Amino acid sequence: MKRSDKKGQITIFIIVAIVIVASGILIYMFYPQIKMSLGFESKNPSEFMKGCISDDIKNNVNKLSLQGGSLSPTHYMAYNNEKVEYLCYTQEYYKTCVMQQPMLKRHIEGEIKNAIEDNVDECFKNLEESYRKKGYDVNLKKGDFAVELLPKRIVVTFNSSLTLTKDSSEKYNSIKVILNNNLYELISITNSILNWEASYGDAETTSYMNYYHDLKVEKKKQSDGSTIYILTDRNNQNKFQFASRSVAWPPGYGINKIAMTSYIVEEN
């Protein structure tokens, strides 16, 4: 065989290998869209609802995490173009703060639920329409839904029943959407810091980082005596930030803060 023929064969093999690799990459990237266009998507309604509302949940969680747990804060400090809500506050000097959201986890769950409610209704309409287009008889009985912050995840449970009938009948008594997220852990640490603020006027942040090695805790003191706390997960950059004003000193008032803090501890 001539050398030119061998080179030609090698070139063909290389081209074929490139085409195979490129095809594999394209299939991997666009597999969900390919499934939907061919009608192979999962019949499980939980998967449908997850695809429909997950972006809405993530966007709202990100917004409220930067604003101290509220989508529309009313009592806040402006910080880096964000309205960071006070979760512990006193307007007096030398006094420890009072909790503003003592049920923080429940408050945030309610905020997420209210934010996605309209989208949930639209997603259920799309769910019914999607199955009817595929020839199913659809019987949907809608109920209320709940949002729960749990360790390492956010769970949305729809108390709705769905019956799909075609060649056979399948009934789903509840529909759940589960998203990976560590907001639960960040809120737990937030509550611990707030307890220190309410009791002693300050929190020692290095102890949290020593115990939780993947956690970064920043404490930004402000000129009015407020403090911005920023909790960041080093692995995924999820964060939660909030404001507190506790044991503030008047501007220019020369006082030994350590002695004052000791006095407050003894008084409590």
Short mmCIF file of C-alpha atoms in Angstrom, two decimals, residues 10-171:
data_model
loop_
_atom_site.label_atom_id
_atom_site.label_comp_id
_atom_site.label_asym_id
_atom_site.label_seq_id
_atom_site.Cartn_x
_atom_site.Cartn_y
_atom_site.Cartn_z
CA ILE A 10 -5.56 7.81 8.88
CA THR A 11 -7.22 11.08 7.95
CA ILE A 12 -10.57 9.33 7.50
CA PHE A 13 -10.23 7.60 10.89
CA ILE A 14 -9.47 10.91 12.57
CA ILE A 15 -12.48 12.60 10.94
CA VAL A 16 -14.78 9.71 11.95
CA ALA A 17 -13.47 9.86 15.55
CA ILE A 18 -14.09 13.62 15.72
CA VAL A 19 -17.64 13.18 14.40
CA ILE A 20 -18.37 10.45 16.99
CA VAL A 21 -17.03 12.58 19.88
CA ALA A 22 -18.89 15.67 18.70
CA SER A 23 -22.13 13.69 18.35
CA GLY A 24 -21.74 12.33 21.86
CA ILE A 25 -21.26 15.83 23.27
CA LEU A 26 -24.30 17.19 21.41
CA ILE A 27 -26.51 14.32 22.58
CA TYR A 28 -25.38 14.85 26.18
CA MET A 29 -26.06 18.60 26.01
CA PHE A 30 -29.43 18.43 24.29
CA TYR A 31 -30.78 15.10 25.55
CA PRO A 32 -33.66 16.66 27.56
CA GLN A 33 -34.82 18.65 24.52
CA ILE A 34 -34.46 15.60 22.27
CA LYS A 35 -36.58 13.54 24.67
CA MET A 36 -39.32 16.16 24.68
CA SER A 37 -39.36 16.53 20.88
CA LEU A 38 -39.65 12.76 20.43
CA GLY A 39 -42.29 12.40 23.13
CA PHE A 40 -40.11 10.33 25.49
CA GLU A 41 -40.28 12.61 28.52
CA SER A 42 -41.12 11.09 31.88
CA LYS A 43 -44.81 10.71 32.64
CA ASN A 44 -44.07 11.44 36.30
CA PRO A 45 -45.83 14.77 37.07
CA SER A 46 -43.22 15.60 39.74
CA GLU A 47 -40.56 15.81 37.03
CA PHE A 48 -42.81 18.03 34.92
CA MET A 49 -43.46 20.41 37.83
CA LYS A 50 -39.79 20.47 38.79
CA GLY A 51 -38.83 21.53 35.29
CA CYS A 52 -41.53 24.18 35.34
CA ILE A 53 -40.93 25.89 38.71
CA SER A 54 -37.28 25.17 39.64
CA ASP A 55 -35.89 28.35 38.05
CA ASP A 56 -38.57 30.45 39.74
CA ILE A 57 -37.69 28.95 43.12
CA LYS A 58 -33.95 29.44 42.62
CA ASN A 59 -34.35 33.08 41.55
CA ASN A 60 -36.54 33.93 44.54
CA VAL A 61 -34.29 32.07 46.99
CA ASN A 62 -31.28 33.97 45.67
CA LYS A 63 -33.09 37.31 46.05
CA LEU A 64 -34.36 36.74 49.59
CA SER A 65 -30.97 35.34 50.66
CA LEU A 66 -29.37 38.66 49.74
CA GLN A 67 -32.10 40.62 51.54
CA GLY A 68 -32.16 38.91 54.93
CA GLY A 69 -35.03 36.55 54.19
CA SER A 70 -37.68 38.91 52.78
CA LEU A 71 -38.49 39.64 49.16
CA SER A 72 -39.78 43.14 50.02
CA PRO A 73 -37.98 44.27 53.21
CA THR A 74 -39.58 47.12 55.12
CA HIS A 75 -36.94 47.62 57.83
CA TYR A 76 -33.56 47.35 56.20
CA MET A 77 -30.08 48.77 55.68
CA ALA A 78 -28.85 49.58 52.19
CA TYR A 79 -25.66 47.62 51.53
CA ASN A 80 -24.00 47.04 48.13
CA ASN A 81 -27.20 48.03 46.34
CA GLU A 82 -29.23 45.48 48.33
CA LYS A 83 -31.97 46.08 50.92
CA VAL A 84 -30.63 43.93 53.76
CA GLU A 85 -33.31 43.38 56.38
CA TYR A 86 -32.68 43.83 60.10
CA LEU A 87 -33.28 40.49 61.81
CA CYS A 88 -32.36 41.89 65.24
CA TYR A 89 -32.67 45.59 66.06
CA THR A 90 -32.78 48.32 68.66
CA GLN A 91 -32.73 52.05 67.95
CA GLU A 92 -31.35 52.77 71.44
CA TYR A 93 -27.69 52.99 72.36
CA TYR A 94 -26.06 50.47 74.72
CA LYS A 95 -29.07 48.13 74.50
CA THR A 96 -29.14 44.64 73.05
CA CYS A 97 -31.36 44.10 70.05
CA VAL A 98 -34.79 42.49 69.79
CA MET A 99 -35.48 39.67 67.34
CA GLN A 100 -37.47 40.88 64.33
CA GLN A 101 -38.16 37.47 62.78
CA PRO A 102 -38.18 34.93 65.64
CA MET A 103 -39.62 32.29 63.27
CA LEU A 104 -37.16 32.97 60.45
CA LYS A 105 -37.35 29.56 58.76
CA ARG A 106 -41.15 29.63 58.64
CA HIS A 107 -41.10 33.22 57.40
CA ILE A 108 -38.80 32.33 54.50
CA GLU A 109 -40.88 29.28 53.59
CA GLY A 110 -43.91 31.56 53.39
CA GLU A 111 -42.03 34.08 51.25
CA ILE A 112 -41.06 31.39 48.74
CA LYS A 113 -44.60 30.03 48.61
CA ASN A 114 -46.15 33.44 47.98
CA ALA A 115 -43.57 34.22 45.31
CA ILE A 116 -44.16 31.08 43.22
CA GLU A 117 -47.93 30.77 43.68
CA ASP A 118 -48.93 32.31 40.35
CA ASN A 119 -46.33 30.27 38.49
CA VAL A 120 -47.57 27.08 40.17
CA ASP A 121 -51.08 27.69 38.83
CA GLU A 122 -49.69 28.22 35.34
CA CYS A 123 -47.56 25.08 35.58
CA PHE A 124 -50.57 22.95 36.51
CA LYS A 125 -52.42 24.29 33.46
CA ASN A 126 -49.45 23.36 31.29
CA LEU A 127 -49.31 19.94 32.94
CA GLU A 128 -52.93 19.17 32.05
CA GLU A 129 -52.51 20.46 28.51
CA SER A 130 -49.33 18.46 27.97
CA TYR A 131 -50.92 15.15 28.94
CA ARG A 132 -54.12 15.79 26.98
CA LYS A 133 -52.07 16.44 23.84
CA LYS A 134 -50.58 12.97 24.33
CA GLY A 135 -53.99 11.37 24.42
CA TYR A 136 -54.52 11.06 28.18
CA ASP A 137 -57.76 11.69 30.00
CA VAL A 138 -56.71 14.00 32.84
CA ASN A 139 -58.48 14.36 36.16
CA LEU A 140 -56.70 16.93 38.34
CA LYS A 141 -57.99 17.91 41.77
CA LYS A 142 -55.89 20.83 42.97
CA GLY A 143 -55.20 21.45 46.63
CA ASP A 144 -52.89 23.70 48.60
CA PHE A 145 -49.12 23.32 48.58
CA ALA A 146 -46.34 23.75 51.14
CA VAL A 147 -42.70 24.81 50.94
CA GLU A 148 -40.27 23.25 53.42
CA LEU A 149 -36.64 24.06 54.09
CA LEU A 150 -34.96 20.80 55.05
CA PRO A 151 -31.31 19.79 55.47
CA LYS A 152 -29.57 20.26 52.11
CA ARG A 153 -32.81 20.62 50.16
CA ILE A 154 -35.97 22.60 49.49
CA VAL A 155 -39.12 20.50 49.19
CA VAL A 156 -42.37 21.71 47.61
CA THR A 157 -45.31 19.36 48.26
CA PHE A 158 -48.50 19.79 46.25
CA ASN A 159 -51.51 18.27 47.98
CA SER A 160 -53.17 17.63 44.65
CA SER A 161 -54.36 14.37 43.13
CA LEU A 162 -53.83 13.55 39.47
CA THR A 163 -55.30 10.62 37.54
CA LEU A 164 -54.01 9.85 34.03
CA THR A 165 -55.97 7.42 31.89
CA LYS A 166 -55.03 6.03 28.51
CA ASP A 167 -54.63 2.29 28.00
CA SER A 168 -54.55 2.03 31.79
CA SER A 169 -55.07 4.39 34.70
CA GLU A 170 -52.45 5.84 37.04
CA LYS A 171 -53.16 7.99 40.06
#
